[in-house]
GROMACS .gro file of C-alpha atoms in nm:
model
  417
    1MET     CA    1  18.015  14.570   5.171
    2SER     CA    2  18.257  14.769   5.373
    3GLY     CA    3  18.600  14.785   5.233
    4THR     CA    4  18.807  14.919   5.545
    5TYR     CA    5  18.885  14.696   5.832
    6GLY     CA    6  19.087  14.790   6.145
    7SER     CA    7  19.109  15.154   6.030
    8GLY     CA    8  18.939  15.295   6.331
    9ARG     CA    9  18.672  15.562   6.321
   10LEU     CA   10  18.608  15.716   5.984
   11SER     CA   11  18.567  16.102   5.921
   12ARG     CA   12  18.219  16.233   5.783
   13GLU     CA   13  18.372  16.279   5.429
   14ASP     CA   14  18.550  15.936   5.413
   15TYR     CA   15  18.224  15.762   5.549
   16LYS     CA   16  18.046  15.945   5.268
   17LYS     CA   17  18.296  15.826   5.002
   18GLN     CA   18  18.290  15.487   5.137
   19LYS     CA   19  17.914  15.446   5.115
   20GLU     CA   20  17.926  15.597   4.767
   21LEU     CA   21  18.183  15.335   4.651
   22GLU     CA   22  17.977  15.060   4.789
   23ALA     CA   23  17.659  15.176   4.604
   24ALA     CA   24  17.869  15.190   4.293
   25ARG     CA   25  17.976  14.835   4.320
   26MET     CA   26  17.640  14.709   4.376
   27ALA     CA   27  17.522  14.893   4.066
   28GLY     CA   28  17.797  14.758   3.890
   29THR     CA   29  17.966  15.092   3.773
   30ALA     CA   30  18.269  15.023   3.974
   31PRO     CA   31  18.483  14.719   3.981
   32PRO     CA   32  18.423  14.473   4.286
   33GLU     CA   33  18.680  14.444   4.578
   34ARG     CA   34  18.921  14.175   4.547
   35ASP     CA   35  19.067  13.959   4.852
   36ALA     CA   36  19.417  13.866   4.948
   37ASP     CA   37  19.403  13.577   4.699
   38GLY     CA   38  19.287  13.812   4.425
   39ASN     CA   39  18.914  13.680   4.406
   40GLU     CA   40  18.637  13.901   4.348
   41ILE     CA   41  18.411  13.976   4.660
   42ASN     CA   42  18.064  13.991   4.584
   43PRO     CA   43  17.918  14.342   4.698
   44HIS     CA   44  17.594  14.217   4.787
   45ILE     CA   45  17.694  13.997   5.078
   46PRO     CA   46  17.575  14.159   5.410
   47GLU     CA   47  17.840  14.295   5.647
   48PHE     CA   48  17.759  14.061   5.937
   49MET     CA   49  17.865  13.776   5.691
   50SER     CA   50  18.169  13.942   5.532
   51LYS     CA   51  18.303  14.102   5.852
   52ALA     CA   52  18.520  13.869   6.044
   53PRO     CA   53  18.483  13.821   6.423
   54TRP     CA   54  18.743  13.959   6.656
   55TYR     CA   55  18.874  13.613   6.732
   56LEU     CA   56  18.945  13.537   6.358
   57ASP     CA   57  19.019  13.891   6.213
   58THR     CA   58  19.345  13.914   6.033
   59GLY     CA   59  19.306  14.234   5.897
   60LYS     CA   60  19.269  14.113   5.548
   61LEU     CA   61  18.988  14.119   5.317
   62GLY     CA   62  18.794  13.814   5.207
   63LEU     CA   63  18.579  13.518   5.344
   64GLN     CA   64  18.828  13.302   5.481
   65HIS     CA   65  18.665  13.294   5.813
   66GLN     CA   66  18.370  13.134   5.660
   67ARG     CA   67  18.565  12.857   5.526
   68LYS     CA   68  18.701  12.538   5.693
   69ALA     CA   69  19.039  12.598   5.811
   70LYS     CA   70  19.298  12.356   5.723
   71PRO     CA   71  19.437  12.141   6.021
   72SER     CA   72  19.771  12.247   6.111
   73THR     CA   73  19.850  11.955   6.339
   74THR     CA   74  19.849  11.590   6.225
   75THR     CA   75  19.531  11.364   6.277
   76SER     CA   76  19.705  11.036   6.298
   77ILE     CA   77  19.972  10.896   6.514
   78ASN     CA   78  20.139  10.719   6.176
   79GLU     CA   79  20.236  11.075   6.053
   80SER     CA   80  20.411  11.186   6.347
   81LYS     CA   81  20.656  11.021   6.586
   82TRP     CA   82  20.541  10.895   6.927
   83TYR     CA   83  20.685  10.905   7.293
   84THR     CA   84  20.999  10.715   7.345
   85ARG     CA   85  20.901  10.594   7.677
   86GLY     CA   86  21.174  10.532   7.951
   87SER     CA   87  21.471  10.629   7.723
   88ARG     CA   88  21.736  10.850   7.846
   89ILE     CA   89  21.978  11.093   7.700
   90GLY     CA   90  22.371  11.045   7.754
   91SER     CA   91  22.530  10.915   8.106
   92ALA     CA   92  22.446  10.995   8.435
   93PRO     CA   93  22.601  11.288   8.584
   94LYS     CA   94  22.881  11.288   8.811
   95LYS     CA   95  22.753  11.564   9.046
   96TYR     CA   96  22.434  11.751   9.137
   97ARG     CA   97  22.338  12.042   8.864
   98ARG     CA   98  22.148  12.369   8.971
   99GLY     CA   99  21.782  12.344   8.873
  100ALA     CA  100  21.789  11.964   8.842
  101CYS     CA  101  21.554  11.720   9.025
  102GLU     CA  102  21.634  11.678   9.387
  103ASN     CA  103  21.539  11.333   9.412
  104CYS     CA  104  21.711  11.175   9.129
  105GLY     CA  105  21.923  11.442   9.000
  106ALA     CA  106  21.776  11.465   8.610
  107MET     CA  107  21.742  11.812   8.456
  108SER     CA  108  21.428  11.682   8.237
  109HIS     CA  109  21.176  11.730   8.540
  110LYS     CA  110  21.124  11.890   8.869
  111THR     CA  111  21.091  11.720   9.206
  112LYS     CA  112  20.731  11.706   9.213
  113ASP     CA  113  20.699  11.533   8.892
  114CYS     CA  114  20.970  11.278   8.969
  115MET     CA  115  20.872  10.932   8.900
  116GLU     CA  116  21.162  10.751   9.069
  117ARG     CA  117  21.114  10.620   9.426
  118PRO     CA  118  21.119  10.889   9.677
  119ARG     CA  119  21.447  10.858   9.865
  120LYS     CA  120  21.492  10.935  10.225
  121THR     CA  121  21.801  11.182  10.135
  122GLY     CA  122  21.758  11.294   9.789
  123ALA     CA  123  22.061  11.309   9.529
  124LYS     CA  124  22.100  11.673   9.585
  125TRP     CA  125  22.249  11.612   9.950
  126THR     CA  126  22.403  11.269   9.896
  127GLY     CA  127  22.555  11.318   9.546
  128ARG     CA  128  22.514  10.947   9.454
  129ASP     CA  129  22.300  10.745   9.204
  130MET     CA  130  22.234  11.027   8.975
  131MET     CA  131  22.017  10.944   8.686
  132ALA     CA  132  22.050  11.071   8.336
  133ASP     CA  133  21.827  11.318   8.154
  134GLU     CA  134  21.501  11.162   8.018
  135ARG     CA  135  21.416  11.229   7.650
  136VAL     CA  136  21.130  11.464   7.632
  137GLU     CA  137  20.953  11.486   7.300
  138SER     CA  138  20.675  11.706   7.180
  139VAL     CA  139  20.426  11.529   6.981
  140SER     CA  140  20.148  11.740   6.802
  141LEU     CA  141  19.830  11.569   6.775
  142SER     CA  142  19.476  11.673   6.696
  143TYR     CA  143  19.167  11.677   6.932
  144ASP     CA  144  19.056  11.318   6.842
  145ALA     CA  145  19.416  11.169   6.853
  146LYS     CA  146  19.480  11.325   7.196
  147ARG     CA  147  19.181  11.130   7.316
  148ASP     CA  148  19.206  10.827   7.138
  149MET     CA  149  19.263  10.539   7.396
  150TRP     CA  150  19.441  10.311   7.146
  151ASN     CA  151  19.687  10.583   7.042
  152GLY     CA  152  20.038  10.458   7.048
  153TYR     CA  153  19.951  10.112   7.138
  154ASP     CA  154  20.174   9.830   7.026
  155ALA     CA  155  20.036   9.517   6.914
  156THR     CA  156  20.353   9.313   6.988
  157GLN     CA  157  20.275   9.366   7.364
  158HIS     CA  158  19.943   9.149   7.335
  159LYS     CA  159  20.153   8.886   7.155
  160THR     CA  160  20.381   8.870   7.449
  161LEU     CA  161  20.119   8.860   7.701
  162MET     CA  162  19.943   8.562   7.508
  163SER     CA  163  20.263   8.351   7.490
  164ASP     CA  164  20.303   8.389   7.855
  165TRP     CA  165  19.952   8.246   7.929
  166GLU     CA  166  20.003   7.984   7.678
  167LEU     CA  167  20.307   7.889   7.892
  168VAL     CA  168  20.108   7.885   8.208
  169GLU     CA  169  19.810   7.680   8.066
  170GLU     CA  170  20.070   7.413   7.932
  171ALA     CA  171  20.235   7.387   8.277
  172ARG     CA  172  19.877   7.356   8.437
  173ARG     CA  173  19.795   7.086   8.177
  174LYS     CA  174  20.107   6.891   8.251
  175ARG     CA  175  20.039   6.891   8.631
  176LYS     CA  176  19.691   6.792   8.605
  177ALA     CA  177  19.822   6.490   8.373
  178SER     CA  178  20.097   6.401   8.627
  179GLU     CA  179  19.812   6.394   8.899
  180LEU     CA  180  19.585   6.179   8.687
  181ASP     CA  181  19.872   5.931   8.629
  182LYS     CA  182  19.956   5.890   8.991
  183SER     CA  183  19.577   5.830   9.086
  184LYS     CA  184  19.570   5.570   8.784
  185GLU     CA  185  19.863   5.402   8.935
  186LYS     CA  186  19.726   5.402   9.285
  187ASP     CA  187  19.406   5.241   9.142
  188LEU     CA  188  19.566   4.978   8.958
  189SER     CA  189  19.799   4.862   9.264
  190ASP     CA  190  19.464   4.824   9.459
  191VAL     CA  191  19.290   4.614   9.193
  192ASN     CA  192  19.352   4.247   9.146
  193ALA     CA  193  19.318   4.157   8.800
  194ASN     CA  194  19.235   3.788   8.711
  195SER     CA  195  19.396   3.792   8.375
  196ILE     CA  196  19.653   3.986   8.172
  197GLU     CA  197  19.386   4.072   7.914
  198ALA     CA  198  19.179   4.217   8.180
  199GLN     CA  199  19.458   4.415   8.300
  200PHE     CA  200  19.525   4.550   7.953
  201ALA     CA  201  19.156   4.626   7.903
  202SER     CA  202  19.120   4.800   8.221
  203SER     CA  203  19.421   5.011   8.159
  204ASP     CA  204  19.336   5.109   7.817
  205GLU     CA  205  18.966   5.218   7.934
  206ASP     CA  206  19.148   5.397   8.216
  207ASP     CA  207  19.381   5.594   7.968
  208GLU     CA  208  19.075   5.676   7.752
  209ASP     CA  209  18.879   5.823   8.071
  210ASP     CA  210  19.206   5.999   8.172
  211ASP     CA  211  19.257   6.170   7.840
  212ALA     CA  212  18.869   6.262   7.829
  213ASN     CA  213  18.910   6.415   8.177
  214VAL     CA  214  19.227   6.618   8.064
  215LYS     CA  215  19.078   6.755   7.742
  216SER     CA  216  18.732   6.833   7.874
  217LYS     CA  217  18.571   6.933   8.207
  218SER     CA  218  18.259   6.733   8.331
  219THR     CA  219  17.938   6.919   8.265
  220VAL     CA  220  17.602   6.893   8.459
  221ARG     CA  221  17.289   6.846   8.254
  222ASN     CA  222  17.077   7.116   8.332
  223LEU     CA  223  16.828   7.035   8.044
  224ARG     CA  224  16.504   6.842   8.018
  225ILE     CA  225  16.511   6.484   7.911
  226ARG     CA  226  16.449   6.443   7.537
  227GLU     CA  227  16.178   6.177   7.595
  228ASP     CA  228  15.961   6.439   7.797
  229THR     CA  229  15.710   6.647   7.619
  230ALA     CA  230  15.786   7.014   7.629
  231LYS     CA  231  15.533   7.225   7.820
  232TYR     CA  232  15.443   7.462   7.528
  233LEU     CA  233  15.359   7.148   7.320
  234ARG     CA  234  15.092   7.018   7.583
  235ASN     CA  235  14.830   7.251   7.438
  236LEU     CA  236  14.901   7.426   7.121
  237ASP     CA  237  14.575   7.663   7.159
  238PRO     CA  238  14.689   8.021   7.172
  239ASP     CA  239  14.444   8.108   7.445
  240SER     CA  240  14.553   7.798   7.672
  241ALA     CA  241  14.785   7.827   7.957
  242TYR     CA  242  15.062   8.087   7.920
  243TYR     CA  243  15.418   7.950   7.899
  244ASP     CA  244  15.725   8.164   8.009
  245PRO     CA  245  16.017   8.082   7.805
  246LYS     CA  246  16.250   8.276   8.025
  247THR     CA  247  16.180   8.070   8.334
  248ARG     CA  248  16.036   7.768   8.124
  249SER     CA  249  15.732   7.753   8.349
  250MET     CA  250  15.362   7.695   8.273
  251ARG     CA  251  15.167   7.779   8.606
  252GLU     CA  252  14.813   7.705   8.483
  253ASN     CA  253  14.656   7.391   8.370
  254PRO     CA  254  14.702   7.341   7.994
  255TYR     CA  255  14.414   7.107   8.002
  256ALA     CA  256  14.123   7.326   8.127
  257GLY     CA  257  13.826   7.144   8.254
  258LYS     CA  258  13.991   6.814   8.314
  259ASP     CA  259  14.065   6.647   8.646
  260PRO     CA  260  14.412   6.764   8.754
  261SER     CA  261  14.458   6.420   8.936
  262GLN     CA  262  14.409   6.222   8.635
  263LEU     CA  263  14.655   6.426   8.424
  264ALA     CA  264  15.004   6.351   8.387
  265TYR     CA  265  15.098   6.721   8.370
  266ALA     CA  266  14.835   6.986   8.529
  267GLY     CA  267  15.074   7.287   8.560
  268ASP     CA  268  15.309   7.412   8.805
  269ASN     CA  269  15.067   7.567   9.052
  270PHE     CA  270  14.913   7.188   9.089
  271ILE     CA  271  15.244   7.059   9.172
  272ARG     CA  272  15.341   7.351   9.404
  273TYR     CA  273  15.032   7.304   9.594
  274SER     CA  274  14.971   6.939   9.634
  275GLY     CA  275  15.144   6.659   9.827
  276ASP     CA  276  15.398   6.781  10.077
  277ALA     CA  277  15.448   7.118   9.904
  278ARG     CA  278  15.216   7.305  10.149
  279ASP     CA  279  15.352   7.136  10.455
  280ILE     CA  280  15.701   7.244  10.350
  281LEU     CA  281  15.579   7.620  10.309
  282LYS     CA  282  15.424   7.612  10.655
  283ARG     CA  283  15.760   7.471  10.819
  284GLU     CA  284  15.932   7.752  10.627
  285VAL     CA  285  15.709   8.024  10.757
  286PHE     CA  286  15.750   7.878  11.101
  287ALA     CA  287  16.132   7.895  11.103
  288TRP     CA  288  16.089   8.260  10.965
  289GLU     CA  289  15.873   8.357  11.244
  290ALA     CA  290  16.091   8.149  11.511
  291GLY     CA  291  16.406   8.331  11.380
  292GLU     CA  292  16.215   8.669  11.422
  293ARG     CA  293  16.140   8.578  11.785
  294GLY     CA  294  16.518   8.530  11.860
  295ASN     CA  295  16.519   8.140  11.801
  296SER     CA  296  16.812   8.115  11.563
  297SER     CA  297  16.809   7.730  11.573
  298ALA     CA  298  16.511   7.691  11.367
  299HIS     CA  299  16.616   7.683  10.987
  300LEU     CA  300  16.481   7.465  10.743
  301GLN     CA  301  16.785   7.410  10.529
  302ALA     CA  302  17.035   7.403  10.808
  303ASN     CA  303  16.857   7.210  11.070
  304PRO     CA  304  16.579   7.041  10.881
  305THR     CA  305  16.503   6.763  11.136
  306GLN     CA  306  16.517   6.971  11.446
  307THR     CA  307  16.281   7.218  11.275
  308ALA     CA  308  16.050   6.959  11.180
  309LEU     CA  309  16.047   6.838  11.538
  310MET     CA  310  15.977   7.202  11.674
  311TYR     CA  311  15.704   7.260  11.428
  312LYS     CA  312  15.531   6.923  11.550
  313GLU     CA  313  15.562   7.009  11.895
  314TYR     CA  314  15.435   7.368  11.819
  315LYS     CA  315  15.108   7.227  11.633
  316GLY     CA  316  15.062   7.028  11.923
  317LYS     CA  317  15.060   7.302  12.193
  318THR     CA  318  14.855   7.523  11.951
  319SER     CA  319  14.573   7.240  11.946
  320ASP     CA  320  14.595   7.200  12.307
  321ILE     CA  321  14.565   7.577  12.379
  322LYS     CA  322  14.268   7.603  12.139
  323SER     CA  323  14.066   7.320  12.301
  324THR     CA  324  14.136   7.449  12.652
  325ARG     CA  325  13.996   7.816  12.560
  326GLN     CA  326  13.717   7.654  12.387
  327GLN     CA  327  13.634   7.456  12.718
  328GLU     CA  328  13.673   7.761  12.920
  329ILE     CA  329  13.420   7.958  12.703
  330LEU     CA  330  13.142   7.682  12.737
  331GLN     CA  331  13.171   7.651  13.085
  332LYS     CA  332  13.158   8.022  13.125
  333TYR     CA  333  12.873   8.105  12.885
  334GLY     CA  334  12.724   7.735  12.792
  335GLY     CA  335  12.582   7.645  12.432
  336GLU     CA  336  12.767   7.295  12.434
  337GLU     CA  337  12.436   7.144  12.284
  338HIS     CA  338  12.474   7.358  11.990
  339LEU     CA  339  12.816   7.212  11.899
  340GLN     CA  340  12.676   6.853  11.904
  341ALA     CA  341  12.602   6.733  11.550
  342PRO     CA  342  12.241   6.573  11.486
  343PRO     CA  343  12.198   6.197  11.455
  344ARG     CA  344  12.332   6.046  11.139
  345GLU     CA  345  11.990   5.890  11.057
  346LEU     CA  346  11.852   6.261  11.033
  347LEU     CA  347  12.118   6.344  10.773
  348HIS     CA  348  12.075   6.031  10.584
  349GLN     CA  349  11.924   6.061  10.231
  350GLU     CA  350  11.612   5.896  10.143
  351GLU     CA  351  11.438   5.831   9.787
  352ALA     CA  352  11.078   5.835   9.738
  353TYR     CA  353  10.937   5.711   9.412
  354VAL     CA  354  10.640   5.924   9.284
  355GLU     CA  355  10.486   5.925   8.936
  356TYR     CA  356  10.281   6.224   8.833
  357SER     CA  357  10.026   6.249   8.536
  358ARG     CA  358  10.041   6.511   8.269
  359THR     CA  359   9.801   6.753   8.470
  360GLY     CA  360  10.047   6.732   8.767
  361GLU     CA  361   9.833   6.483   8.982
  362VAL     CA  362  10.005   6.202   9.188
  363VAL     CA  363   9.945   5.870   9.002
  364LYS     CA  364  10.182   5.638   9.224
  365GLY     CA  365  10.346   5.693   9.533
  366ALA     CA  366  10.304   5.994   9.815
  367GLU     CA  367  10.401   6.343   9.706
  368PRO     CA  368  10.682   6.455   9.918
  369LYS     CA  369  10.630   6.760  10.150
  370ALA     CA  370  10.854   7.059  10.168
  371GLN     CA  371  11.001   7.111  10.501
  372THR     CA  372  10.962   7.459  10.630
  373ARG     CA  373  11.024   7.658  10.948
  374TYR     CA  374  10.638   7.693  10.990
  375LYS     CA  375  10.413   7.426  11.130
  376GLU     CA  376  10.231   7.232  10.855
  377ASP     CA  377   9.886   7.093  10.831
  378VAL     CA  378   9.747   7.342  11.089
  379TYR     CA  379   9.416   7.516  10.971
  380ALA     CA  380   9.282   7.803  11.184
  381MET     CA  381   8.901   7.894  11.258
  382ASN     CA  382   8.792   7.555  11.170
  383HIS     CA  383   8.897   7.579  10.822
  384SER     CA  384   9.009   7.265  10.610
  385SER     CA  385   9.225   7.462  10.361
  386VAL     CA  386   9.440   7.771  10.377
  387PHE     CA  387   9.371   8.118  10.274
  388GLY     CA  388   9.447   8.172   9.899
  389SER     CA  389   9.355   7.830   9.797
  390TRP     CA  390   9.014   7.995   9.607
  391TRP     CA  391   9.001   8.268   9.381
  392SER     CA  392   8.676   8.467   9.255
  393ASP     CA  393   8.583   8.790   9.103
  394GLY     CA  394   8.938   8.917   9.185
  395LYS     CA  395   8.940   8.811   9.551
  396TRP     CA  396   9.133   8.555   9.726
  397GLY     CA  397   8.963   8.318   9.977
  398TYR     CA  398   8.909   7.981  10.139
  399LYS     CA  399   8.839   7.682   9.916
  400CYS     CA  400   8.643   7.472  10.191
  401CYS     CA  401   8.374   7.763  10.260
  402LYS     CA  402   8.415   8.010   9.973
  403GLN     CA  403   8.465   8.310  10.195
  404THR     CA  404   8.698   8.596  10.122
  405MET     CA  405   8.766   8.745  10.461
  406LYS     CA  406   9.085   8.596  10.617
  407ASN     CA  407   8.972   8.605  10.985
  408SER     CA  408   8.629   8.461  10.924
  409TYR     CA  409   8.498   8.131  11.082
  410CYS     CA  410   8.432   7.834  10.866
  411THR     CA  411   8.081   7.732  10.842
  412GLY     CA  412   8.152   7.414  10.639
  413THR     CA  413   7.975   7.334  10.321
  414SER     CA  414   7.662   7.511  10.389
  415LEU     CA  415   7.749   7.831  10.220
  416ASN     CA  416   7.884   7.632   9.917
  417LYS     CA  417   7.533   7.544   9.851
   0.00000   0.00000   0.00000
């Protein structure tokens, strides 16, 4: 460890002696070096730790720069005095003093730092209304104390503020009570009581109601009725409809698989898309589109009746235009016969009773024939059966004549023999 600090550049002989001394101290043959407090310095400490930086170098030996420095300033406002705000020293001067504030004449600050009201002509030129010097104190605080937002706060100021607000509330309460008394007297003068007992009873009830109105404000019930079943208790299955506790909504049907019209509650979506809800949504969309086109009078909330009449007229005109276009297209291209519905008798459902045996043969009734797009019961080439109704030796043929060629002419039953 180097024992010379701030001595500048050493000569070759001095540097050699210093290195020999350091080696002897590390070997233990020479006594260790001592700092300013008399403590021994470990010779094995490297130089980059024992040597103080330039901004902490005091020219003394030791490791004081490695230790935490003792605070030189106070850390609490209770340990030092605080600013005396607004206090002044002595009395106001009679004339302007050189170097004083040109606005108020005080020597404790400059003109640019003056907190008095700016005068049209300062005290330097008028010589009147001179202000006494302000008390300037230097408060030494630490880093944290300077940035403490509650440093120097006096709790008595809050008590004064609360007392002022209590006086205001008391005056407001008295004014409200007097207004209620006046309204009560007016109501009693209009009421014709039939008996003294009725008058006393009504006055007592009015007093109780007035006291309740003065002490408490009317509240609006925003909760559900206690007798109603909560939505999340409709179905306790965790895989059922989801309940959103923030909006208190359950959009899906909690009773899946049941007819919603037969249920007391089938979800918010069923209520939203049933009844007149869809019609109201259509009216609202119509009002929005009309507003975008420049019609500001169409508003579902501000002008509900006018908007409903406009929407009704709009629907009528739309249907008329649609029917007119359809007639023009039919007159130009034709095809009106395809728009006519078939007779109701053709669409009427009929029931035909048929009984089958175990082998699939018809026992009772006539077997219904399938209706297809092709002609039925039509046999070509004098055949009495269709091609594919007979099978032999891996080939298809006609059952009537046992021929396997599709375009062959039927010869009747002669070939069967």
